[in-house]
XYZ file of C-alpha atoms in Angstrom:
778
model
C -56.313 16.990 -79.059
C -57.469 14.934 -76.088
C -58.553 16.881 -73.037
C -56.256 16.552 -70.015
C -57.500 14.379 -67.189
C -58.058 15.387 -63.596
C -54.491 14.529 -62.627
C -53.138 17.272 -64.816
C -52.470 20.655 -63.318
C -53.122 23.556 -65.638
C -51.013 26.635 -66.238
C -53.225 28.753 -63.961
C -52.730 26.368 -61.037
C -48.972 25.972 -61.466
C -48.554 29.392 -59.936
C -45.237 30.904 -59.006
C -46.638 34.418 -58.859
C -44.767 36.540 -56.337
C -41.849 34.130 -56.167
C -38.310 34.876 -57.274
C -36.073 32.028 -58.408
C -32.352 32.333 -59.010
C -30.251 29.801 -60.904
C -26.474 29.459 -60.713
C -23.811 27.033 -61.861
C -20.920 26.364 -59.522
C -17.707 24.378 -59.448
C -16.482 22.644 -62.589
C -18.433 23.064 -65.812
C -20.253 20.169 -67.468
C -21.978 19.821 -70.810
C -25.735 20.087 -70.349
C -25.606 22.778 -67.650
C -26.988 25.301 -70.156
C -29.925 23.020 -70.893
C -30.711 22.907 -67.176
C -30.447 26.704 -66.874
C -32.726 27.126 -69.883
C -35.329 24.742 -68.452
C -35.309 26.482 -65.042
C -35.717 29.911 -66.623
C -38.500 28.954 -69.008
C -40.429 26.803 -66.526
C -40.073 29.533 -63.900
C -41.396 32.183 -66.275
C -44.119 29.783 -67.407
C -45.535 29.572 -63.878
C -45.333 33.330 -63.354
C -42.213 33.609 -61.196
C -39.380 36.076 -61.632
C -36.208 34.272 -62.580
C -32.667 35.567 -62.122
C -29.276 34.498 -63.412
C -26.452 34.540 -60.899
C -23.325 34.854 -63.016
C -20.004 33.313 -61.932
C -21.531 31.008 -59.338
C -21.168 31.844 -55.651
C -18.626 34.528 -56.480
C -21.326 36.408 -58.345
C -23.719 35.941 -55.438
C -21.181 37.436 -53.040
C -20.199 40.297 -55.371
C -23.770 41.126 -56.402
C -24.304 44.053 -58.739
C -24.470 43.119 -62.408
C -23.771 39.495 -61.541
C -27.439 39.095 -60.581
C -29.645 39.787 -63.588
C -33.269 39.094 -64.328
C -33.699 36.465 -67.036
C -36.095 36.680 -69.965
C -37.452 34.031 -72.297
C -35.197 35.198 -75.097
C -32.070 35.343 -72.909
C -31.852 31.532 -72.910
C -32.474 31.071 -76.630
C -29.822 29.082 -78.499
C -28.300 27.837 -75.204
C -29.379 24.220 -75.452
C -26.646 23.118 -77.843
C -23.794 24.968 -76.133
C -21.257 23.212 -73.926
C -19.918 24.600 -70.647
C -22.039 27.150 -68.810
C -23.061 30.428 -70.403
C -23.698 32.131 -67.047
C -20.217 31.251 -65.830
C -18.854 29.272 -62.921
C -16.159 30.110 -60.386
C -14.831 28.658 -57.162
C -15.402 31.146 -54.359
C -13.300 31.056 -51.184
C -15.181 34.039 -49.776
C -18.510 32.157 -49.757
C -16.893 29.619 -47.433
C -16.636 32.356 -44.808
C -19.457 33.720 -42.704
C -18.807 37.235 -43.999
C -19.082 36.063 -47.584
C -22.410 34.338 -46.970
C -23.658 37.488 -45.228
C -22.896 39.517 -48.366
C -24.619 36.879 -50.509
C -27.746 36.968 -48.316
C -27.865 40.760 -48.580
C -27.641 40.606 -52.377
C -30.424 38.014 -52.607
C -32.751 39.968 -50.304
C -32.232 43.089 -52.399
C -33.712 41.192 -55.333
C -36.374 39.404 -53.281
C -34.847 36.000 -54.046
C -35.685 33.169 -51.654
C -35.565 30.236 -54.083
C -32.214 28.941 -55.304
C -31.573 26.360 -57.990
C -27.942 25.291 -57.684
C -26.272 23.272 -60.446
C -22.938 21.861 -59.324
C -21.118 19.118 -57.466
C -21.182 17.977 -53.848
C -19.103 20.951 -52.631
C -21.429 23.477 -54.250
C -24.531 21.733 -52.923
C -23.069 21.403 -49.411
C -22.408 25.157 -49.432
C -25.986 25.791 -50.492
C -27.332 23.690 -47.638
C -25.172 25.534 -45.087
C -26.428 28.812 -46.533
C -30.013 27.627 -46.043
C -29.373 26.613 -42.426
C -27.782 29.974 -41.595
C -30.360 32.046 -43.483
C -32.437 33.284 -40.540
C -29.357 34.240 -38.545
C -27.883 36.053 -41.546
C -31.068 38.108 -41.969
C -31.020 39.090 -38.295
C -27.411 40.244 -38.646
C -28.338 42.321 -41.683
C -31.115 43.983 -39.668
C -28.717 44.729 -36.798
C -26.276 46.308 -39.256
C -29.070 48.414 -40.711
C -28.669 46.920 -44.174
C -32.255 45.657 -44.448
C -35.569 46.561 -42.807
C -36.862 44.534 -39.869
C -39.952 43.342 -41.757
C -37.661 41.712 -44.356
C -36.885 38.960 -41.834
C -40.527 37.896 -41.882
C -41.021 38.520 -45.599
C -37.972 36.492 -46.615
C -37.979 34.125 -43.652
C -37.013 30.899 -45.474
C -34.517 30.108 -48.196
C -35.484 27.172 -50.400
C -32.794 25.123 -52.126
C -33.099 22.577 -54.934
C -29.956 21.128 -56.475
C -29.054 19.470 -59.747
C -25.757 17.641 -60.045
C -23.549 18.822 -62.882
C -20.420 16.667 -62.986
C -18.804 14.667 -65.758
C -17.402 12.172 -63.219
C -20.824 10.807 -62.136
C -19.425 10.796 -58.611
C -22.504 11.897 -56.653
C -24.487 9.323 -54.689
C -28.261 9.451 -55.002
C -28.548 9.643 -58.784
C -27.820 7.168 -61.560
C -26.487 9.844 -63.898
C -25.233 13.394 -63.435
C -25.502 16.136 -66.031
C -22.454 16.007 -68.307
C -21.429 12.381 -67.815
C -22.907 11.071 -71.057
C -21.330 13.906 -73.074
C -17.939 13.191 -71.513
C -18.335 9.556 -72.533
C -19.037 10.743 -76.083
C -15.743 12.634 -76.125
C -13.848 9.606 -74.765
C -15.413 7.180 -77.239
C -14.719 9.541 -80.151
C -11.045 9.501 -79.174
C -10.945 5.746 -78.629
C -12.616 5.037 -81.977
C -10.080 7.299 -83.704
C -7.147 5.734 -81.877
C -8.209 2.159 -82.645
C -7.664 2.621 -86.380
C -4.073 3.807 -85.986
C -3.434 1.217 -83.265
C -4.519 -1.593 -85.614
C -2.401 -0.193 -88.416
C 0.786 -0.262 -86.337
C -0.062 -3.104 -83.910
C 0.170 -0.747 -80.968
C -0.988 -0.703 -77.391
C -2.652 2.514 -76.268
C -2.944 3.619 -72.658
C -5.736 6.194 -72.256
C -5.983 8.315 -69.135
C -9.469 9.659 -68.436
C -10.774 11.951 -65.707
C -11.904 10.611 -62.354
C -9.733 11.467 -59.354
C -12.063 9.717 -56.928
C -14.588 7.994 -59.180
C -13.829 5.495 -61.939
C -17.196 5.659 -63.707
C -15.846 7.227 -66.913
C -13.036 4.696 -67.113
C -15.296 1.769 -66.307
C -18.068 2.587 -68.772
C -15.757 3.721 -71.562
C -13.810 0.491 -71.102
C -17.060 -1.435 -71.385
C -18.132 0.597 -74.422
C -14.915 0.159 -76.410
C -13.982 -3.369 -75.370
C -10.823 -2.373 -73.497
C -8.413 -5.122 -72.445
C -7.800 -3.676 -68.969
C -9.343 -0.923 -66.834
C -7.857 0.616 -63.684
C -10.080 2.625 -61.319
C -9.706 4.053 -57.793
C -12.634 2.218 -56.142
C -11.453 -1.241 -57.111
C -7.643 -1.412 -57.014
C -6.222 -4.552 -58.625
C -4.935 -7.385 -56.484
C -1.213 -7.654 -55.854
C 0.511 -9.167 -58.883
C -1.851 -7.424 -61.278
C 1.067 -6.365 -63.461
C 1.807 -9.943 -64.485
C -1.876 -10.809 -64.986
C -2.434 -7.760 -67.177
C 0.552 -8.560 -69.359
C -0.591 -12.177 -69.705
C -4.025 -10.926 -70.818
C -2.504 -8.545 -73.375
C -0.218 -11.269 -74.697
C -3.111 -13.747 -74.991
C -5.175 -11.177 -76.900
C -2.346 -10.632 -79.393
C -1.823 -14.365 -79.799
C -5.451 -14.675 -81.004
C -4.642 -12.357 -83.897
C -5.740 -9.020 -82.447
C -3.516 -6.181 -83.652
C -4.111 -3.731 -80.821
C -4.657 -3.375 -77.076
C -6.521 -0.673 -75.203
C -5.881 0.027 -71.509
C -7.964 2.685 -69.768
C -6.688 4.325 -66.593
C -8.684 6.671 -64.376
C -6.505 9.581 -63.250
C -7.063 8.551 -59.618
C -6.267 4.849 -60.078
C -4.339 3.287 -57.183
C -3.104 -0.127 -56.115
C -4.090 -1.985 -52.949
C -1.515 -0.054 -50.959
C -2.699 3.372 -52.061
C 0.165 3.928 -54.495
C -0.935 5.807 -57.657
C -1.042 3.839 -60.904
C -0.208 6.348 -63.603
C -0.633 5.982 -67.342
C 3.130 6.387 -67.830
C 3.794 3.574 -65.330
C 1.431 1.277 -67.233
C 3.123 2.155 -70.535
C 6.600 1.437 -69.156
C 5.346 -1.849 -67.719
C 3.960 -3.037 -71.068
C 7.112 -2.020 -72.938
C 9.389 -3.686 -70.378
C 7.481 -6.969 -70.055
C 6.092 -7.446 -73.566
C 8.058 -5.128 -75.816
C 4.846 -3.854 -77.439
C 4.897 -0.510 -79.220
C 2.931 1.527 -76.643
C 1.579 5.072 -76.613
C -0.079 7.183 -73.892
C -2.991 9.545 -74.539
C -4.170 11.818 -71.733
C -7.582 13.194 -72.635
C -7.666 15.968 -70.022
C -10.186 18.765 -70.386
C -11.288 17.662 -73.850
C -13.737 15.485 -71.893
C -15.492 18.633 -70.636
C -15.642 20.200 -74.078
C -17.935 20.034 -77.060
C -21.685 20.129 -77.384
C -23.860 18.169 -74.964
C -25.238 14.828 -76.125
C -28.949 14.285 -76.701
C -29.091 12.358 -73.402
C -27.652 15.276 -71.430
C -29.945 17.815 -73.095
C -33.018 15.744 -72.259
C -31.787 14.922 -68.743
C -31.026 18.591 -68.055
C -34.402 19.719 -69.404
C -36.313 17.178 -67.315
C -34.305 17.994 -64.182
C -34.669 21.753 -64.686
C -38.439 21.542 -64.905
C -38.575 19.158 -61.945
C -36.422 21.570 -59.917
C -38.901 24.410 -60.465
C -41.820 22.157 -59.471
C -39.904 21.180 -56.326
C -39.343 24.848 -55.448
C -43.046 25.591 -55.904
C -43.956 22.820 -53.476
C -41.452 23.647 -50.729
C -42.460 24.842 -47.293
C -40.390 26.349 -44.491
C -39.733 22.836 -43.149
C -38.835 21.189 -46.444
C -35.191 20.065 -46.464
C -32.944 21.044 -49.343
C -33.205 18.373 -52.009
C -31.488 17.185 -55.148
C -33.400 16.307 -58.296
C -31.975 12.970 -59.379
C -32.522 10.117 -61.794
C -33.376 6.553 -60.838
C -33.786 4.332 -63.869
C -36.134 6.292 -66.105
C -37.772 8.163 -63.224
C -37.139 11.576 -61.681
C -36.949 11.529 -57.886
C -36.070 14.024 -55.181
C -33.599 13.040 -52.501
C -32.497 14.997 -49.424
C -29.382 16.913 -50.377
C -27.349 16.178 -47.281
C -28.110 12.447 -47.380
C -26.544 12.387 -50.855
C -23.565 14.465 -49.754
C -22.977 12.303 -46.685
C -23.194 9.129 -48.767
C -20.713 10.588 -51.279
C -18.345 11.473 -48.433
C -18.731 7.970 -46.995
C -17.493 6.552 -50.293
C -14.310 8.626 -50.081
C -13.871 7.722 -46.423
C -14.162 4.015 -47.244
C -11.584 4.390 -50.022
C -9.186 6.286 -47.747
C -9.471 3.449 -45.233
C -8.950 0.854 -47.993
C -12.459 -0.576 -47.572
C -12.796 -0.879 -51.333
C -15.642 -3.393 -51.566
C -17.722 -1.205 -49.281
C -16.884 1.836 -51.423
C -18.226 0.086 -54.510
C -21.466 -0.847 -52.753
C -21.888 2.711 -51.460
C -21.630 3.976 -55.047
C -24.911 2.181 -55.652
C -26.281 -0.836 -57.438
C -25.349 0.641 -60.808
C -21.643 0.613 -60.003
C -21.809 -2.741 -58.279
C -23.456 -4.332 -61.316
C -20.841 -2.931 -63.675
C -18.143 -4.663 -61.628
C -20.070 -7.860 -60.992
C -17.980 -10.918 -61.853
C -19.865 -13.495 -63.891
C -19.912 -16.999 -62.415
C -19.414 -19.955 -64.750
C -22.007 -22.739 -64.794
C -21.053 -26.383 -65.041
C -23.563 -27.250 -67.807
C -22.633 -26.834 -71.468
C -25.551 -25.731 -73.634
C -25.848 -24.443 -77.186
C -27.277 -20.932 -77.434
C -28.060 -19.132 -80.697
C -28.089 -15.351 -81.069
C -29.545 -13.456 -84.029
C -30.654 -9.985 -85.100
C -34.175 -9.439 -86.436
C -35.691 -6.324 -88.034
C -33.999 -3.134 -89.146
C -30.380 -2.465 -88.103
C -29.811 -0.357 -84.996
C -26.557 1.018 -83.617
C -25.605 -0.997 -80.536
C -26.727 -4.369 -81.921
C -23.095 -5.465 -82.298
C -22.284 -4.493 -78.722
C -25.243 -6.594 -77.585
C -24.139 -9.586 -79.664
C -20.562 -9.304 -78.378
C -21.778 -9.181 -74.799
C -24.090 -12.173 -75.275
C -21.366 -14.256 -76.902
C -18.714 -13.542 -74.285
C -21.047 -13.897 -71.300
C -22.387 -17.137 -72.763
C -18.891 -18.533 -73.317
C -17.802 -17.521 -69.817
C -20.812 -19.396 -68.447
C -19.774 -22.526 -70.256
C -22.097 -22.465 -73.273
C -21.373 -22.922 -76.941
C -22.515 -19.798 -78.740
C -23.890 -19.899 -82.270
C -24.351 -16.850 -84.474
C -27.193 -16.804 -87.005
C -26.669 -14.579 -90.050
C -29.500 -12.573 -91.658
C -32.138 -13.209 -89.007
C -34.730 -15.936 -89.514
C -34.073 -15.921 -93.241
C -30.550 -17.105 -92.539
C -31.837 -19.414 -89.821
C -34.000 -21.531 -92.119
C -31.249 -21.507 -94.764
C -28.769 -22.912 -92.252
C -26.505 -19.861 -91.980
C -25.487 -20.861 -88.468
C -21.962 -21.185 -87.139
C -20.280 -21.446 -83.779
C -18.709 -18.176 -82.680
C -15.677 -17.934 -80.421
C -14.508 -15.290 -77.953
C -12.146 -13.605 -80.401
C -14.671 -13.591 -83.256
C -16.543 -10.679 -81.700
C -13.496 -8.612 -80.796
C -13.851 -4.970 -81.790
C -17.600 -5.240 -82.389
C -18.676 -2.794 -79.678
C -17.971 0.393 -81.588
C -19.279 -0.702 -84.984
C -22.655 0.440 -86.237
C -25.301 -1.567 -88.044
C -25.496 -5.336 -87.702
C -22.390 -7.396 -88.446
C -24.477 -10.571 -88.233
C -26.850 -9.180 -90.806
C -30.518 -8.630 -90.091
C -33.750 -9.175 -92.007
C -37.412 -8.416 -91.351
C -38.421 -11.981 -92.269
C -40.768 -13.567 -89.719
C -40.398 -17.261 -88.831
C -44.004 -18.479 -89.289
C -43.670 -19.369 -92.998
C -40.441 -21.273 -92.431
C -41.080 -22.723 -89.010
C -40.536 -26.334 -90.124
C -37.102 -25.583 -91.629
C -36.142 -23.514 -88.587
C -37.119 -26.404 -86.303
C -34.948 -28.685 -88.438
C -31.964 -26.349 -87.997
C -32.624 -26.147 -84.253
C -32.509 -29.937 -84.120
C -29.464 -30.197 -86.383
C -27.369 -27.806 -84.278
C -28.941 -28.906 -80.975
C -29.909 -25.302 -80.090
C -31.018 -25.168 -76.450
C -31.913 -21.457 -76.207
C -32.490 -18.386 -78.373
C -31.500 -14.771 -77.822
C -33.136 -12.422 -80.325
C -31.935 -8.830 -80.607
C -34.237 -6.609 -82.627
C -37.293 -4.414 -82.962
C -41.013 -4.976 -83.462
C -40.379 -7.867 -85.880
C -38.408 -9.613 -83.132
C -41.407 -9.254 -80.821
C -43.721 -10.716 -83.483
C -41.222 -13.504 -84.092
C -41.251 -14.557 -80.447
C -45.045 -14.704 -80.496
C -44.934 -16.916 -83.599
C -42.306 -19.222 -82.097
C -44.356 -19.466 -78.909
C -47.338 -20.604 -80.975
C -45.132 -23.103 -82.845
C -44.297 -24.876 -79.569
C -47.582 -26.772 -79.875
C -46.329 -28.486 -83.033
C -42.541 -28.507 -82.679
C -40.764 -29.476 -79.452
C -37.613 -27.790 -80.806
C -39.086 -24.449 -79.761
C -39.673 -25.604 -76.198
C -36.475 -23.890 -75.114
C -35.824 -20.623 -73.248
C -36.268 -17.688 -75.636
C -35.617 -14.057 -74.794
C -35.690 -10.830 -76.752
C -33.623 -7.677 -76.235
C -35.245 -4.575 -77.836
C -33.091 -2.883 -80.479
C -34.690 -0.346 -82.814
C -34.242 3.348 -83.506
C -38.030 3.778 -83.436
C -38.265 2.735 -79.764
C -41.658 1.170 -80.477
C -41.286 -2.206 -78.764
C -43.981 -2.920 -76.140
C -42.721 -3.714 -72.669
C -39.712 -1.398 -72.726
C -39.272 2.340 -72.211
C -36.023 2.267 -74.188
C -34.476 0.311 -77.052
C -30.894 -0.134 -78.183
C -30.197 2.276 -81.035
C -32.683 4.995 -80.122
C -30.086 7.122 -78.327
C -27.735 7.029 -81.324
C -30.601 8.057 -83.604
C -31.484 10.919 -81.244
C -27.896 12.138 -81.327
C -27.941 12.015 -85.131
C -31.166 14.055 -85.181
C -29.890 16.531 -82.603
C -26.539 17.040 -84.336
C -28.239 17.514 -87.705
C -30.758 19.981 -86.274
C -27.913 21.954 -84.680
C -26.161 22.196 -88.032
C -29.335 23.074 -89.885
C -30.140 25.868 -87.442
C -26.562 27.085 -87.593
C -26.851 27.339 -91.380
C -29.325 30.193 -90.867
C -26.960 32.226 -88.682
C -26.744 35.766 -89.937
C -29.552 35.287 -92.476
C -33.162 36.387 -92.384
C -35.670 34.632 -90.138
C -36.130 31.021 -91.144
C -38.162 27.963 -90.073
C -36.936 24.414 -90.751
C -39.330 21.492 -91.255
C -37.537 18.229 -90.400
C -38.933 14.733 -91.030
C -37.783 11.945 -88.716
C -38.126 8.155 -88.842
C -40.141 6.054 -86.419
C -43.007 4.549 -88.392
C -46.121 5.391 -86.383
C -44.105 5.924 -83.209
C -43.405 9.579 -82.449
C -40.563 8.981 -79.986
C -37.780 10.314 -82.212
C -39.756 13.390 -83.236
C -40.812 14.227 -79.675
C -37.612 13.556 -77.755
C -35.490 14.803 -80.647
C -37.567 17.974 -80.566
C -36.972 18.346 -76.833
C -33.217 17.842 -77.282
C -32.927 20.298 -80.172
C -35.274 22.990 -78.837
C -38.021 22.490 -81.434
C -41.094 24.686 -81.582
C -43.427 21.827 -82.542
C -43.347 18.088 -83.196
C -46.142 16.372 -85.098
C -46.777 12.704 -84.269
C -49.397 10.034 -84.918
C -50.147 9.466 -81.202
C -51.338 13.052 -80.750
C -53.767 13.826 -83.602
C -53.692 17.335 -85.024
C -55.725 19.273 -87.545
C -55.411 22.328 -89.752
C -56.404 24.596 -86.865
C -53.470 23.417 -84.788
C -51.117 23.806 -87.746
C -52.392 27.356 -88.195
C -51.988 28.086 -84.477
C -48.380 26.849 -84.616
C -47.655 29.125 -87.569
C -49.153 32.096 -85.726
C -47.127 31.225 -82.616
C -43.909 31.120 -84.628
C -44.826 34.360 -86.376
C -45.148 36.119 -83.029
C -41.796 34.714 -81.852
C -40.126 35.763 -85.079
C -41.227 39.349 -84.514
C -39.005 39.406 -81.418
C -35.350 38.404 -81.324
C -35.950 34.779 -82.318
C -34.305 34.209 -85.703
C -34.785 30.504 -86.274
C -37.617 28.044 -85.822
C -37.595 24.259 -85.861
C -40.524 21.918 -86.517
C -40.187 18.110 -86.452
C -42.607 15.736 -88.145
C -42.788 11.986 -87.601
C -42.870 10.246 -90.975
C -46.300 8.618 -90.444
C -47.957 11.236 -88.255
C -50.700 11.935 -90.812
C -51.230 10.628 -94.334
C -52.612 13.949 -95.592
C -50.511 16.489 -93.689
C -47.268 15.426 -95.321
C -43.897 17.080 -94.889
C -44.416 18.847 -98.235
C -47.864 20.052 -97.156
C -46.594 21.439 -93.844
C -43.644 23.050 -95.609
C -45.941 24.743 -98.135
C -48.381 25.842 -95.416
C -45.656 27.402 -93.285
C -44.100 29.018 -96.345
C -47.374 30.602 -97.381
C -48.586 31.683 -93.960
C -45.171 32.951 -92.861
C -44.630 35.000 -95.995
C -43.148 38.367 -95.129
C -42.087 37.231 -91.650
C -39.998 34.110 -92.237
C -39.134 31.695 -95.006
C -38.978 27.885 -94.824
C -36.675 25.017 -95.616
C -37.351 21.290 -95.318
C -35.147 18.274 -94.706
C -35.928 14.549 -94.627
C -33.315 12.900 -92.401
C -33.936 9.374 -93.695
C -31.666 6.441 -92.952
C -28.848 8.553 -91.562
C -30.712 8.062 -88.267
C -29.904 4.339 -88.412
C -26.263 4.760 -89.370
C -23.050 5.697 -87.651
C -21.155 4.341 -84.704
C -23.280 3.654 -81.604
C -23.337 6.259 -78.850
C -21.720 5.443 -75.479
C -25.207 4.989 -74.023
C -26.184 2.405 -76.657
C -22.883 0.556 -76.297
C -23.294 0.471 -72.531
C -27.025 -0.307 -72.617
C -26.587 -3.023 -75.240
C -23.732 -4.620 -73.325
C -25.509 -4.662 -69.965
C -28.994 -5.646 -71.095
C -27.641 -8.442 -73.284
C -25.473 -9.739 -70.428
C -28.504 -9.769 -68.168
C -30.491 -11.619 -70.840
C -27.774 -14.282 -71.071
C -27.746 -14.712 -67.307
C -31.523 -15.286 -67.477
C -30.985 -17.822 -70.276
C -28.431 -19.685 -68.161
C -30.811 -19.773 -65.218
C -33.713 -21.026 -67.343
C -31.555 -23.695 -68.976
C -30.693 -25.113 -65.572
C -34.328 -24.914 -64.423
C -35.717 -26.647 -67.528
C -33.020 -29.312 -67.962
C -34.657 -32.648 -67.187
C -33.682 -36.219 -68.102
C -30.882 -35.184 -70.421
C -32.727 -32.474 -72.379
C -34.062 -28.949 -72.153
C -37.839 -28.643 -72.218
C -39.438 -25.242 -71.568
C -43.080 -24.712 -72.492
C -44.343 -22.207 -69.928
C -45.160 -18.583 -70.711
C -42.343 -17.297 -68.535
C -39.755 -19.145 -70.632
C -40.442 -16.862 -73.618
C -39.763 -13.320 -72.468
C -38.861 -9.801 -73.480
C -36.302 -8.000 -71.340
C -37.207 -4.325 -71.135
C -36.616 -1.183 -69.110
C -39.754 -0.303 -67.140
C -39.365 2.978 -65.225
C -36.634 2.078 -62.733
C -35.994 -1.565 -63.470
C -35.054 -4.093 -66.117
C -37.920 -6.584 -66.212
C -38.384 -9.971 -67.878
C -41.947 -10.077 -69.226
C -43.645 -13.035 -70.956
C -44.374 -11.871 -74.511
C -47.863 -13.357 -74.420
C -48.737 -10.945 -71.596
C -47.620 -7.977 -73.709
C -50.165 -8.676 -76.464
C -52.879 -6.666 -74.718
C -50.505 -3.705 -74.412
C -49.792 -3.618 -78.140
C -51.365 -1.834 -81.108
C -50.400 -4.390 -83.758
C -51.875 -2.373 -86.642
C -49.615 0.602 -86.013
C -46.790 -1.397 -84.410
C -46.612 0.645 -81.218
C -47.370 0.130 -77.509
C -50.811 1.375 -76.465
C -49.245 3.442 -73.665
C -45.937 5.251 -74.094
C -44.139 7.016 -71.246
C -42.488 9.687 -73.382
C -45.855 11.265 -74.277
C -45.581 12.961 -70.859
C -42.591 14.885 -72.231
C -44.636 16.579 -74.951
C -46.109 19.284 -72.685
C -42.575 19.922 -71.438
C -41.380 20.516 -75.005
C -44.287 22.897 -75.592
C -43.669 24.807 -72.371
C -40.021 25.332 -73.286
C -41.176 26.563 -76.704
C -43.412 29.184 -74.978
C -46.787 27.521 -75.460
C -49.373 27.686 -72.694
C -50.462 24.127 -72.062
C -51.350 21.711 -69.276
C -48.557 19.852 -67.552
C -49.045 16.499 -65.833
C -47.386 16.578 -62.412
C -49.014 13.385 -61.136
C -45.746 11.571 -61.818
C -43.399 14.278 -60.592
C -40.554 13.356 -58.282
C -41.281 12.665 -54.643
C -38.819 13.133 -51.812
C -37.106 9.810 -51.116
C -34.280 8.761 -48.866
C -31.143 8.045 -50.831
C -30.641 4.632 -49.244
C -34.088 3.490 -50.387
C -34.383 4.958 -53.858
C -32.893 2.057 -55.767
C -34.634 -1.141 -56.816
C -33.566 -4.276 -55.016
C -34.096 -6.870 -57.695
C -33.119 -5.241 -60.965
C -30.454 -3.096 -62.495
C -31.861 0.393 -62.782
C -28.664 1.999 -63.911
C -29.050 1.969 -67.640
C -31.760 4.439 -68.502
C -32.530 8.055 -68.606
């Protein structure tokens, strides 16, 4: 294994010795909270700190006693896959009083706790900040009352607070995503997908009410992810006369042959005059005006239930570790902060700036300043609501899928087609990738042709791995025949290679001198130039769900270790991040070479864990991590070396990782990134249209659109060649490798951890990119 560089801080230097950290969950529960608690506990113990649970939130802090318990490594085992919060949450009126906070301070001092990790919403975090500001005064009062010694004031002089936002509503300013939001979207989409089948059968209209008293994020994104006909949210009330417009839209949809309508209503939806728009009102309106058979479904607390998604497990784990690092770096003058997510980057933002911004949103809504409220929500929200302007020019744009199928491809195609049509283009769909292209399998696609595509897995267009170089002459002929002015390619590594080949073909065929852009879509997440690809999140959820079931199969049996093989080619993304999401003990990948000594060390590590209360172990192996250390070899090695302590089972997940309906993240990501790609295409078409034709032959007219840290970036494919390992079909540098030490730490290995890229304190008003949408990534 490569030696860590000078930027890495080793276990001995990440010292929390002498520090006591307490973690609590407060307010409403959210899936993923347990993952955050687990990460705080294990990272805290890893650096040598004492870590305490505070059960029942602030109520437990006020009551003290058995509500404050020291945590052990084993006490957070098997928590990662559980929904809700294992340590409990309660709303506490007493903590809102000075007397209540005095009791809480006394209880914390008795345990030597001066570092608090609070997981909750804006109310919980505001209470924590007030507690911090009053801390010194509270200690002095305790001394005066004779409850603590005078020297305790000096010893426990400062209370340090780091927050993580746990809220399914995603209603907290300062972070792109809150813990629990993605899981809630999973629950909503599961219901919508189930409802759509019965709605089509009976030609019904369904009105779905989702949570969101003050924030319409769940309604907005679920509407985007399922292709809803109409969405009503509190931040953007519809214009007067919306009732007639909505009914006209529903009627037009039916007239095109669609057998169902979906309307999504946030529970806090209002009109321009502040009057609530309820789901029952919408139902009655549709029945009265159109006579459609209409049903109402109120999802309620089912949105808070169930196991957390892979996204939320990874987000919670990253935030939990970052919270501990933030606590280790605090000083007496450090303001309370919130660990948040901006794009694909962890940042720290002052807690009260976030709270004040969140309160400003509500104030703007109360005063009917709705446009301002949307902008205060952040660029993410603004972009979701952005109306697409139509261009005057009418161009022909072809869209095709290349490479292996990936869940979310259909959502991306649907988005591209509808955005292209709304911008005045003719959209052409190419079946079966470049193989279909040179065979002439090209047809114009209309708005209604892609209806209902968002929730379907695989590739409805069909996709092949065929590269264009061998058929470039026939493809050029088809481009000329159909007068194709631009190409949008949605696919994996083969799509990247295809763009490079088409770029080279420009020297011989003018037909390829058109704007060409690629959107990455592959479960392997191995496309250079992008941190994330469409389909990878769905694959991770498939891996995580399967691992949960496999581990559950050993409940009540003797100690057992499972060896699981994942897809990915030579890219270890699925094995690594899937391992982090499922609480794996090890993950073997090509990018991090290993030998028999490391395999033996892993077996010994698991053997020691099995001698305690740990009953199950999980080891993931990337399919191409090593040609000699196969899944069978590792299985046999673990079986032999673990004899008498644990037994082994193996499972090759195979193509189930590519199948199934796309996750809410992939539907949302595919929709937004493809829309952005089409807007780029429209811009380039206008720029390169000269003397009655499109002619684009510069490097920047052949691009890949990828997520880079915080931003979506258009990158000329020719510039990505130096970043690519073409032999192994992976980028030379991959961001997720930094998560591997985190996975090992949470599995109780002593290893180095790179904190050179840890979150830095930023002001909430400045932590978002100005030129790109940073809202789509973890």
